[in-house]
Amino acid sequence: MGELVPGGNVPLPPGVLIVRVPGPFDVCALVTDDGGRVRGDADFVFFNQPSAPGARLSGDTLTVDPGALRAGATRVTVAVSPADQGTPLNRLPSPTLHVTTEAGRLLARFSPPRPREESVLLLAELYRRGPDWKLRALGQGYTEGLAGLARDFGVEVTDDGAAPSPAAGDGPRPEAPSWLLTVNSTRSRAGSPPVAFEARLASAAQAHAAAMAAAGRLGVEGGDGVSVYQRLTRTGYAYVRVGEHLVSGPRTAEEFLDHCLRRPQALRTLQDAAFTHAGLGRAGAFWTALWARPLGPGDLARTEAEVVALTNRERAAAGLPPLAGDPALTRAAQAHSADMVARDFYAHTAPDGSRPWDRAAAAGAARRSIGENIACGQRSPAEVVTGWMNSPGHRANILAPGFTHIGVGFAGGGRAGTYWTQLFGA
């Protein structure tokens, strides 16, 4: 019997296999070929459609007869979601997959890491290698439920919740999520938690890869003038951290990942412990990978507090007293960062002519003097404060003896991806 870890695999004996996931879960399966795509409706086995050639679902048990699968089928991917759709997956016991022979002999067991925000977990795939079948443990997550899972395997889910039907003629799709095995294995070796597939990241990545292919060149902005970050925010995904890989040339997802793994800067992004989600898109020879962490409750306050702490550390090193937080300055700084994203500009003077002291007064700040630092493109509080300290004008504001208070703003999106504002007052 094999106790599996993510990415581990065991050979399977010939004959019928029993796959069971006990507990408060709905089990489903997708029957695909080597490309990871369903051929049609009958390839998706779930509670509303519990059988397909060679696969039958009954409660928490999936029975698979590899020899009876439809022609061309080489994989059966098993996933689980909460039986009660109103219950988050991370509030349930961690699912454990058991695989046995028809006679009851245990072949493998797999318990993935406890999910965080994911609503569906890919547990394992049964796959054919030559004449034999094997089982591979996955442990990958989706945040958009069964609909997100189905779409990534080439299934279109109707809005009324009816059984899924195959998509046809709808252009390129993001790569199937098998590439996440390599990504999460690499992250694990670096001590970073796994990332989950996120359909909105994949959609933005696919759109940007297509825009680069149309222009025939790599770039954060496509030939249409839209940045990869703008494409992401248009999907409705708000982020506090973001990273990207833009590459041309690889022929497969494996070649793309090999390219990233062999380059130190790309590898650092892939292994960054701050990221929780990933998506991959390809158009011809052009590839886009997006890595992100969604903006959650308290993230803005934590980001602002970290910038203030790093700023005060620099002041302490220069023998200066710390700056105190000012809610009005914070409101004005946050509004300016958000405005730069929304109105697509980067300047101290806004399109309506307002300047830092105007914005501070409008937010209710009662300070005699005002100073402002802005920045764009930096990926973390440490990076942005370091950048300001390396710029004489911005450094002068941070180390100005006369300033006593500070407000900080952050917004993700726009052409540069991140927009930062420090507003100082005395």
GROMACS .gro file of C-alpha atoms in nm:
model
  426
    1MET     CA    1   0.000   0.000   0.000
    2GLY     CA    2   0.131   0.345  -0.090
    3GLU     CA    3   0.085   0.652   0.133
    4LEU     CA    4   0.119   0.925  -0.129
    5VAL     CA    5   0.244   1.283  -0.119
    6PRO     CA    6   0.157   1.547  -0.385
    7GLY     CA    7   0.318   1.441  -0.713
    8GLY     CA    8   0.376   1.083  -0.596
    9ASN     CA    9   0.253   0.790  -0.801
   10VAL     CA   10   0.199   0.414  -0.773
   11PRO     CA   11   0.134   0.145  -1.036
   12LEU     CA   12  -0.216  -0.001  -1.049
   13PRO     CA   13  -0.305  -0.365  -1.113
   14PRO     CA   14  -0.529  -0.466  -1.405
   15GLY     CA   15  -0.902  -0.475  -1.344
   16VAL     CA   16  -1.169  -0.267  -1.175
   17LEU     CA   17  -1.059   0.000  -0.925
   18ILE     CA   18  -1.256   0.148  -0.636
   19VAL     CA   19  -1.189   0.514  -0.547
   20ARG     CA   20  -1.351   0.637  -0.227
   21VAL     CA   21  -1.344   0.972  -0.043
   22PRO     CA   22  -1.542   0.935   0.281
   23GLY     CA   23  -1.682   1.240   0.454
   24PRO     CA   24  -1.906   1.541   0.376
   25PHE     CA   25  -1.787   1.573   0.016
   26ASP     CA   26  -1.922   1.546  -0.337
   27VAL     CA   27  -1.694   1.337  -0.557
   28CYS     CA   28  -1.662   1.398  -0.931
   29ALA     CA   29  -1.441   1.273  -1.214
   30LEU     CA   30  -1.334   1.390  -1.558
   31VAL     CA   31  -1.240   1.143  -1.831
   32THR     CA   32  -0.983   1.294  -2.070
   33ASP     CA   33  -0.714   1.215  -2.324
   34ASP     CA   34  -0.343   1.299  -2.292
   35GLY     CA   35  -0.418   1.666  -2.362
   36GLY     CA   36  -0.630   1.690  -2.047
   37ARG     CA   37  -0.950   1.778  -2.237
   38VAL     CA   38  -1.291   1.617  -2.222
   39ARG     CA   39  -1.438   1.499  -2.549
   40GLY     CA   40  -1.796   1.575  -2.454
   41ASP     CA   41  -2.075   1.577  -2.201
   42ALA     CA   42  -2.043   1.213  -2.101
   43ASP     CA   43  -1.683   1.263  -1.985
   44PHE     CA   44  -1.789   1.459  -1.675
   45VAL     CA   45  -1.912   1.233  -1.394
   46PHE     CA   46  -2.077   1.408  -1.100
   47PHE     CA   47  -2.388   1.396  -0.884
   48ASN     CA   48  -2.621   1.503  -1.168
   49GLN     CA   49  -2.457   1.267  -1.419
   50PRO     CA   50  -2.326   0.971  -1.218
   51SER     CA   51  -2.204   0.740  -1.492
   52ALA     CA   52  -1.994   0.727  -1.806
   53PRO     CA   53  -1.838   0.441  -2.001
   54GLY     CA   54  -1.600   0.276  -1.757
   55ALA     CA   55  -1.682   0.506  -1.461
   56ARG     CA   56  -1.971   0.498  -1.215
   57LEU     CA   57  -2.033   0.721  -0.913
   58SER     CA   58  -2.237   0.611  -0.613
   59GLY     CA   59  -2.228   0.836  -0.308
   60ASP     CA   60  -1.866   0.876  -0.200
   61THR     CA   61  -1.742   0.592  -0.421
   62LEU     CA   62  -1.621   0.603  -0.781
   63THR     CA   63  -1.580   0.270  -0.962
   64VAL     CA   64  -1.341   0.281  -1.257
   65ASP     CA   65  -1.287   0.005  -1.513
   66PRO     CA   66  -0.996   0.134  -1.725
   67GLY     CA   67  -1.060  -0.124  -1.996
   68ALA     CA   68  -1.417  -0.003  -2.043
   69LEU     CA   69  -1.343   0.370  -2.077
   70ARG     CA   70  -1.442   0.536  -2.403
   71ALA     CA   71  -1.196   0.515  -2.693
   72GLY     CA   72  -0.897   0.748  -2.659
   73ALA     CA   73  -0.936   0.801  -2.282
   74THR     CA   74  -0.603   0.794  -2.098
   75ARG     CA   75  -0.684   0.981  -1.774
   76VAL     CA   76  -0.949   0.991  -1.505
   77THR     CA   77  -0.910   1.292  -1.274
   78VAL     CA   78  -1.085   1.276  -0.936
   79ALA     CA   79  -1.195   1.588  -0.748
   80VAL     CA   80  -1.401   1.675  -0.439
   81SER     CA   81  -1.610   1.972  -0.327
   82PRO     CA   82  -1.823   2.029  -0.014
   83ALA     CA   83  -2.149   1.834  -0.016
   84ASP     CA   84  -2.307   2.142   0.144
   85GLN     CA   85  -2.219   2.420  -0.099
   86GLY     CA   86  -2.258   2.680   0.176
   87THR     CA   87  -1.975   2.528   0.382
   88PRO     CA   88  -1.618   2.636   0.295
   89LEU     CA   89  -1.391   2.344   0.216
   90ASN     CA   90  -1.137   2.460   0.474
   91ARG     CA   91  -1.393   2.416   0.752
   92LEU     CA   92  -1.436   2.047   0.674
   93PRO     CA   93  -1.207   1.759   0.768
   94SER     CA   94  -0.921   1.719   0.522
   95PRO     CA   95  -1.038   1.473   0.253
   96THR     CA   96  -0.859   1.139   0.225
   97LEU     CA   97  -0.867   0.938  -0.096
   98HIS     CA   98  -0.859   0.557  -0.075
   99VAL     CA   99  -0.796   0.340  -0.380
  100THR     CA  100  -0.861  -0.034  -0.360
  101THR     CA  101  -0.907  -0.330  -0.588
  102GLU     CA  102  -1.257  -0.464  -0.643
  103ALA     CA  103  -1.174  -0.730  -0.381
  104GLY     CA  104  -1.093  -0.462  -0.125
  105ARG     CA  105  -0.711  -0.466  -0.121
  106LEU     CA  106  -0.584  -0.117  -0.039
  107LEU     CA  107  -0.353   0.015  -0.313
  108ALA     CA  108  -0.298   0.377  -0.214
  109ARG     CA  109  -0.412   0.649   0.021
  110PHE     CA  110  -0.366   1.026  -0.014
  111SER     CA  111  -0.445   1.316   0.219
  112PRO     CA  112  -0.361   1.654   0.059
  113PRO     CA  113  -0.258   1.963   0.256
  114ARG     CA  114  -0.557   2.137   0.414
  115PRO     CA  115  -0.714   2.382   0.163
  116ARG     CA  116  -0.727   2.755   0.227
  117GLU     CA  117  -0.957   2.948  -0.008
  118GLU     CA  118  -1.013   2.666  -0.259
  119SER     CA  119  -1.368   2.536  -0.311
  120VAL     CA  120  -1.270   2.227  -0.514
  121LEU     CA  121  -0.966   2.000  -0.478
  122LEU     CA  122  -0.816   1.782  -0.749
  123LEU     CA  123  -0.713   1.478  -0.547
  124ALA     CA  124  -0.561   1.237  -0.798
  125GLU     CA  125  -0.554   1.115  -1.156
  126LEU     CA  126  -0.551   0.764  -1.290
  127TYR     CA  127  -0.343   0.769  -1.607
  128ARG     CA  128  -0.219   0.523  -1.868
  129ARG     CA  129   0.148   0.471  -1.951
  130GLY     CA  130   0.181   0.228  -2.236
  131PRO     CA  131  -0.036  -0.073  -2.152
  132ASP     CA  132  -0.034  -0.003  -1.776
  133TRP     CA  133  -0.224   0.234  -1.547
  134LYS     CA  134  -0.087   0.438  -1.259
  135LEU     CA  135  -0.224   0.669  -0.989
  136ARG     CA  136  -0.075   1.015  -0.929
  137ALA     CA  137  -0.156   1.228  -0.622
  138LEU     CA  138  -0.239   1.592  -0.707
  139GLY     CA  139  -0.371   1.810  -0.423
  140GLN     CA  140  -0.445   2.112  -0.646
  141GLY     CA  141  -0.725   2.358  -0.571
  142TYR     CA  142  -0.978   2.575  -0.752
  143THR     CA  143  -1.148   2.882  -0.606
  144GLU     CA  144  -1.443   2.893  -0.847
  145GLY     CA  145  -1.615   2.566  -0.765
  146LEU     CA  146  -1.713   2.294  -1.008
  147ALA     CA  147  -1.772   2.552  -1.281
  148GLY     CA  148  -1.409   2.662  -1.273
  149LEU     CA  149  -1.291   2.301  -1.268
  150ALA     CA  150  -1.513   2.203  -1.560
  151ARG     CA  151  -1.414   2.502  -1.775
  152ASP     CA  152  -1.045   2.429  -1.735
  153PHE     CA  153  -1.101   2.078  -1.868
  154GLY     CA  154  -1.288   2.213  -2.174
  155VAL     CA  155  -1.645   2.197  -2.043
  156GLU     CA  156  -1.891   2.485  -2.068
  157VAL     CA  157  -2.131   2.511  -1.773
  158THR     CA  158  -2.469   2.671  -1.839
  159ASP     CA  159  -2.586   2.951  -1.611
  160ASP     CA  160  -2.893   2.760  -1.495
  161GLY     CA  161  -2.685   2.488  -1.335
  162ALA     CA  162  -2.775   2.220  -1.590
  163ALA     CA  163  -2.534   1.942  -1.681
  164PRO     CA  164  -2.219   2.075  -1.850
  165SER     CA  165  -2.177   2.058  -2.224
  166PRO     CA  166  -1.857   2.067  -2.429
  167ALA     CA  167  -1.731   2.402  -2.549
  168ALA     CA  168  -1.683   2.430  -2.921
  169GLY     CA  169  -1.508   2.681  -3.143
  170ASP     CA  170  -1.429   2.922  -2.862
  171GLY     CA  171  -1.060   2.971  -2.938
  172PRO     CA  172  -0.753   2.893  -2.727
  173ARG     CA  173  -0.792   2.782  -2.368
  174PRO     CA  174  -0.550   2.804  -2.074
  175GLU     CA  175  -0.329   2.501  -2.023
  176ALA     CA  176  -0.470   2.220  -1.810
  177PRO     CA  177  -0.346   2.247  -1.453
  178SER     CA  178  -0.102   1.953  -1.458
  179TRP     CA  179   0.182   2.210  -1.476
  180LEU     CA  180   0.100   2.304  -1.118
  181LEU     CA  181   0.252   1.976  -1.003
  182THR     CA  182   0.596   2.100  -1.108
  183VAL     CA  183   0.531   2.448  -0.971
  184ASN     CA  184   0.416   2.328  -0.630
  185SER     CA  185   0.692   2.070  -0.604
  186THR     CA  186   0.945   2.348  -0.667
  187ARG     CA  187   0.774   2.576  -0.416
  188SER     CA  188   0.769   2.298  -0.157
  189ARG     CA  189   1.144   2.250  -0.186
  190ALA     CA  190   1.186   2.623  -0.124
  191GLY     CA  191   0.961   2.608   0.184
  192SER     CA  192   0.675   2.796   0.015
  193PRO     CA  193   0.310   2.685   0.035
  194PRO     CA  194   0.139   2.556  -0.281
  195VAL     CA  195  -0.047   2.788  -0.516
  196ALA     CA  196  -0.396   2.708  -0.643
  197PHE     CA  197  -0.519   2.739  -0.999
  198GLU     CA  198  -0.734   3.052  -1.043
  199ALA     CA  199  -0.949   3.080  -1.356
  200ARG     CA  200  -0.942   3.461  -1.358
  201LEU     CA  201  -0.562   3.463  -1.363
  202ALA     CA  202  -0.564   3.208  -1.643
  203SER     CA  203  -0.815   3.415  -1.840
  204ALA     CA  204  -0.605   3.731  -1.809
  205ALA     CA  205  -0.287   3.537  -1.891
  206GLN     CA  206  -0.450   3.388  -2.201
  207ALA     CA  207  -0.571   3.729  -2.318
  208HIS     CA  208  -0.227   3.882  -2.271
  209ALA     CA  209  -0.050   3.597  -2.448
  210ALA     CA  210  -0.288   3.646  -2.741
  211ALA     CA  211  -0.221   4.023  -2.744
  212MET     CA  212   0.156   3.964  -2.749
  213ALA     CA  213   0.118   3.707  -3.028
  214ALA     CA  214  -0.088   3.953  -3.232
  215ALA     CA  215   0.181   4.219  -3.189
  216GLY     CA  216   0.463   3.972  -3.244
  217ARG     CA  217   0.660   4.087  -2.939
  218LEU     CA  218   0.690   4.043  -2.563
  219GLY     CA  219   0.578   4.325  -2.336
  220VAL     CA  220   0.393   4.412  -2.018
  221GLU     CA  221   0.162   4.601  -2.254
  222GLY     CA  222   0.019   4.424  -2.555
  223GLY     CA  223  -0.013   4.575  -2.898
  224ASP     CA  224  -0.356   4.701  -2.791
  225GLY     CA  225  -0.196   4.921  -2.523
  226VAL     CA  226  -0.348   4.722  -2.235
  227SER     CA  227  -0.115   4.596  -1.962
  228VAL     CA  228  -0.127   4.246  -1.820
  229TYR     CA  229  -0.228   4.395  -1.483
  230GLN     CA  230  -0.521   4.581  -1.637
  231ARG     CA  231  -0.637   4.256  -1.795
  232LEU     CA  232  -0.625   4.089  -1.454
  233THR     CA  233  -0.820   4.358  -1.269
  234ARG     CA  234  -1.082   4.354  -1.546
  235THR     CA  235  -1.163   3.994  -1.450
  236GLY     CA  236  -1.267   4.117  -1.105
  237TYR     CA  237  -0.961   3.977  -0.925
  238ALA     CA  238  -0.832   4.237  -0.678
  239TYR     CA  239  -0.481   4.163  -0.557
  240VAL     CA  240  -0.234   4.275  -0.296
  241ARG     CA  241   0.064   4.097  -0.456
  242VAL     CA  242   0.121   4.017  -0.824
  243GLY     CA  243   0.398   3.877  -1.043
  244GLU     CA  244   0.426   3.764  -1.402
  245HIS     CA  245   0.638   3.568  -1.649
  246LEU     CA  246   0.632   3.676  -2.015
  247VAL     CA  247   0.814   3.432  -2.240
  248SER     CA  248   0.829   3.341  -2.608
  249GLY     CA  249   0.960   3.025  -2.770
  250PRO     CA  250   0.863   2.722  -2.556
  251ARG     CA  251   0.650   2.463  -2.732
  252THR     CA  252   0.493   2.304  -2.423
  253ALA     CA  253   0.410   2.396  -2.065
  254GLU     CA  254   0.698   2.175  -1.953
  255GLU     CA  255   0.943   2.374  -2.170
  256PHE     CA  256   0.799   2.699  -2.038
  257LEU     CA  257   0.849   2.590  -1.676
  258ASP     CA  258   1.200   2.467  -1.752
  259HIS     CA  259   1.277   2.812  -1.893
  260CYS     CA  260   1.154   2.974  -1.568
  261LEU     CA  261   1.333   2.729  -1.341
  262ARG     CA  262   1.670   2.798  -1.506
  263ARG     CA  263   1.653   3.176  -1.456
  264PRO     CA  264   1.715   3.311  -1.104
  265GLN     CA  265   1.474   3.606  -1.120
  266ALA     CA  266   1.195   3.395  -1.272
  267LEU     CA  267   1.257   3.121  -1.016
  268ARG     CA  268   1.231   3.372  -0.728
  269THR     CA  269   0.889   3.480  -0.856
  270LEU     CA  270   0.772   3.120  -0.897
  271GLN     CA  271   0.884   3.037  -0.541
  272ASP     CA  272   0.759   3.358  -0.375
  273ALA     CA  273   0.578   3.249  -0.058
  274ALA     CA  274   0.344   3.549  -0.076
  275PHE     CA  275   0.158   3.413  -0.381
  276THR     CA  276  -0.148   3.191  -0.337
  277HIS     CA  277  -0.288   3.168  -0.693
  278ALA     CA  278  -0.155   3.108  -1.044
  279GLY     CA  279  -0.278   3.102  -1.403
  280LEU     CA  280  -0.109   3.022  -1.733
  281GLY     CA  281  -0.195   3.125  -2.089
  282ARG     CA  282  -0.044   3.054  -2.430
  283ALA     CA  283  -0.094   3.183  -2.783
  284GLY     CA  284   0.139   3.026  -3.037
  285ALA     CA  285   0.495   3.075  -2.910
  286PHE     CA  286   0.393   3.342  -2.655
  287TRP     CA  287   0.332   3.255  -2.289
  288THR     CA  288   0.206   3.448  -1.986
  289ALA     CA  289   0.204   3.319  -1.629
  290LEU     CA  290   0.039   3.522  -1.353
  291TRP     CA  291   0.102   3.480  -0.982
  292ALA     CA  292  -0.102   3.667  -0.724
  293ARG     CA  293  -0.242   3.693  -0.377
  294PRO     CA  294  -0.597   3.829  -0.353
  295LEU     CA  295  -0.673   4.143  -0.158
  296GLY     CA  296  -0.842   4.024   0.158
  297PRO     CA  297  -0.987   4.188   0.469
  298GLY     CA  298  -0.715   4.372   0.655
  299ASP     CA  299  -0.459   4.349   0.373
  300LEU     CA  300  -0.460   4.723   0.302
  301ALA     CA  301  -0.413   4.805   0.670
  302ARG     CA  302  -0.131   4.551   0.701
  303THR     CA  303   0.041   4.681   0.388
  304GLU     CA  304   0.016   5.042   0.506
  305ALA     CA  305   0.141   4.949   0.853
  306GLU     CA  306   0.443   4.772   0.704
  307VAL     CA  307   0.532   5.076   0.492
  308VAL     CA  308   0.505   5.300   0.800
  309ALA     CA  309   0.721   5.063   1.006
  310LEU     CA  310   0.991   5.047   0.738
  311THR     CA  311   0.981   5.426   0.699
  312ASN     CA  312   1.021   5.475   1.074
  313ARG     CA  313   1.309   5.229   1.076
  314GLU     CA  314   1.491   5.453   0.827
  315ARG     CA  315   1.414   5.759   1.040
  316ALA     CA  316   1.541   5.584   1.353
  317ALA     CA  317   1.866   5.497   1.174
  318ALA     CA  318   1.905   5.869   1.100
  319GLY     CA  319   1.835   5.965   1.461
  320LEU     CA  320   1.487   6.104   1.388
  321PRO     CA  321   1.163   6.044   1.584
  322PRO     CA  322   0.900   5.814   1.431
  323LEU     CA  323   0.606   5.941   1.228
  324ALA     CA  324   0.259   5.883   1.373
  325GLY     CA  325  -0.023   5.751   1.161
  326ASP     CA  326  -0.287   6.003   1.057
  327PRO     CA  327  -0.627   5.867   0.940
  328ALA     CA  328  -0.700   6.171   0.723
  329LEU     CA  329  -0.361   6.152   0.551
  330THR     CA  330  -0.419   5.778   0.503
  331ARG     CA  331  -0.757   5.843   0.338
  332ALA     CA  332  -0.603   6.098   0.103
  333ALA     CA  333  -0.306   5.873   0.018
  334GLN     CA  334  -0.529   5.572  -0.047
  335ALA     CA  335  -0.761   5.777  -0.265
  336HIS     CA  336  -0.468   5.902  -0.474
  337SER     CA  337  -0.330   5.550  -0.532
  338ALA     CA  338  -0.675   5.427  -0.634
  339ASP     CA  339  -0.725   5.733  -0.857
  340MET     CA  340  -0.398   5.670  -1.042
  341VAL     CA  341  -0.522   5.319  -1.123
  342ALA     CA  342  -0.875   5.425  -1.215
  343ARG     CA  343  -0.781   5.725  -1.433
  344ASP     CA  344  -0.461   5.573  -1.573
  345PHE     CA  345  -0.210   5.841  -1.474
  346TYR     CA  346   0.102   5.866  -1.259
  347ALA     CA  347   0.170   6.211  -1.115
  348HIS     CA  348   0.146   6.426  -0.804
  349THR     CA  349  -0.106   6.647  -0.987
  350ALA     CA  350  -0.429   6.461  -1.071
  351PRO     CA  351  -0.615   6.514  -1.402
  352ASP     CA  352  -0.858   6.746  -1.221
  353GLY     CA  353  -0.565   6.966  -1.109
  354SER     CA  354  -0.569   6.866  -0.744
  355ARG     CA  355  -0.234   6.850  -0.563
  356PRO     CA  356  -0.121   6.670  -0.247
  357TRP     CA  357  -0.223   6.950  -0.010
  358ASP     CA  358  -0.562   6.979  -0.182
  359ARG     CA  359  -0.627   6.608  -0.133
  360ALA     CA  360  -0.509   6.619   0.229
  361ALA     CA  361  -0.741   6.911   0.309
  362ALA     CA  362  -1.034   6.746   0.130
  363ALA     CA  363  -0.980   6.434   0.346
  364GLY     CA  364  -0.994   6.644   0.661
  365ALA     CA  365  -0.623   6.666   0.746
  366ALA     CA  366  -0.529   6.966   0.959
  367ARG     CA  367  -0.156   6.985   0.887
  368ARG     CA  368   0.043   7.304   0.824
  369SER     CA  369   0.276   7.147   0.566
  370ILE     CA  370   0.236   6.848   0.333
  371GLY     CA  371   0.481   6.630   0.139
  372GLU     CA  372   0.414   6.337  -0.093
  373ASN     CA  373   0.604   6.038  -0.233
  374ILE     CA  374   0.455   5.822  -0.506
  375ALA     CA  375   0.584   5.508  -0.677
  376CYS     CA  376   0.455   5.242  -0.915
  377GLY     CA  377   0.551   4.888  -1.007
  378GLN     CA  378   0.712   4.782  -0.677
  379ARG     CA  379   0.589   4.444  -0.553
  380SER     CA  380   0.618   4.481  -0.174
  381PRO     CA  381   0.647   4.740   0.105
  382ALA     CA  382   1.017   4.660   0.143
  383GLU     CA  383   1.078   4.714  -0.228
  384VAL     CA  384   0.894   5.044  -0.242
  385VAL     CA  385   1.061   5.191   0.069
  386THR     CA  386   1.402   5.083  -0.059
  387GLY     CA  387   1.327   5.253  -0.389
  388TRP     CA  388   1.225   5.576  -0.220
  389MET     CA  389   1.537   5.572  -0.002
  390ASN     CA  390   1.753   5.535  -0.313
  391SER     CA  391   1.597   5.847  -0.468
  392PRO     CA  392   1.726   6.178  -0.323
  393GLY     CA  393   1.396   6.366  -0.342
  394HIS     CA  394   1.189   6.086  -0.190
  395ARG     CA  395   1.455   6.019   0.073
  396ALA     CA  396   1.441   6.385   0.175
  397ASN     CA  397   1.070   6.355   0.249
  398ILE     CA  398   1.116   6.036   0.454
  399LEU     CA  399   1.397   6.193   0.657
  400ALA     CA  400   1.253   6.544   0.686
  401PRO     CA  401   1.288   6.645   1.055
  402GLY     CA  402   0.979   6.865   1.041
  403PHE     CA  403   0.728   6.595   0.945
  404THR     CA  404   0.542   6.434   1.234
  405HIS     CA  405   0.262   6.231   1.070
  406ILE     CA  406   0.214   5.996   0.774
  407GLY     CA  407  -0.055   5.828   0.568
  408VAL     CA  408   0.003   5.546   0.317
  409GLY     CA  409  -0.201   5.430   0.019
  410PHE     CA  410  -0.175   5.121  -0.204
  411ALA     CA  411  -0.374   5.004  -0.507
  412GLY     CA  412  -0.322   4.710  -0.743
  413GLY     CA  413  -0.395   4.743  -1.115
  414GLY     CA  414  -0.328   4.997  -1.386
  415ARG     CA  415  -0.042   4.993  -1.635
  416ALA     CA  416   0.229   4.941  -1.372
  417GLY     CA  417   0.050   4.684  -1.157
  418THR     CA  418   0.094   4.858  -0.819
  419TYR     CA  419   0.063   5.222  -0.711
  420TRP     CA  420   0.195   5.356  -0.381
  421THR     CA  421   0.150   5.690  -0.204
  422GLN     CA  422   0.311   5.834   0.110
  423LEU     CA  423   0.158   6.156   0.240
  424PHE     CA  424   0.354   6.340   0.509
  425GLY     CA  425   0.227   6.616   0.736
  426ALA     CA  426   0.344   6.850   1.010
   0.00000   0.00000   0.00000
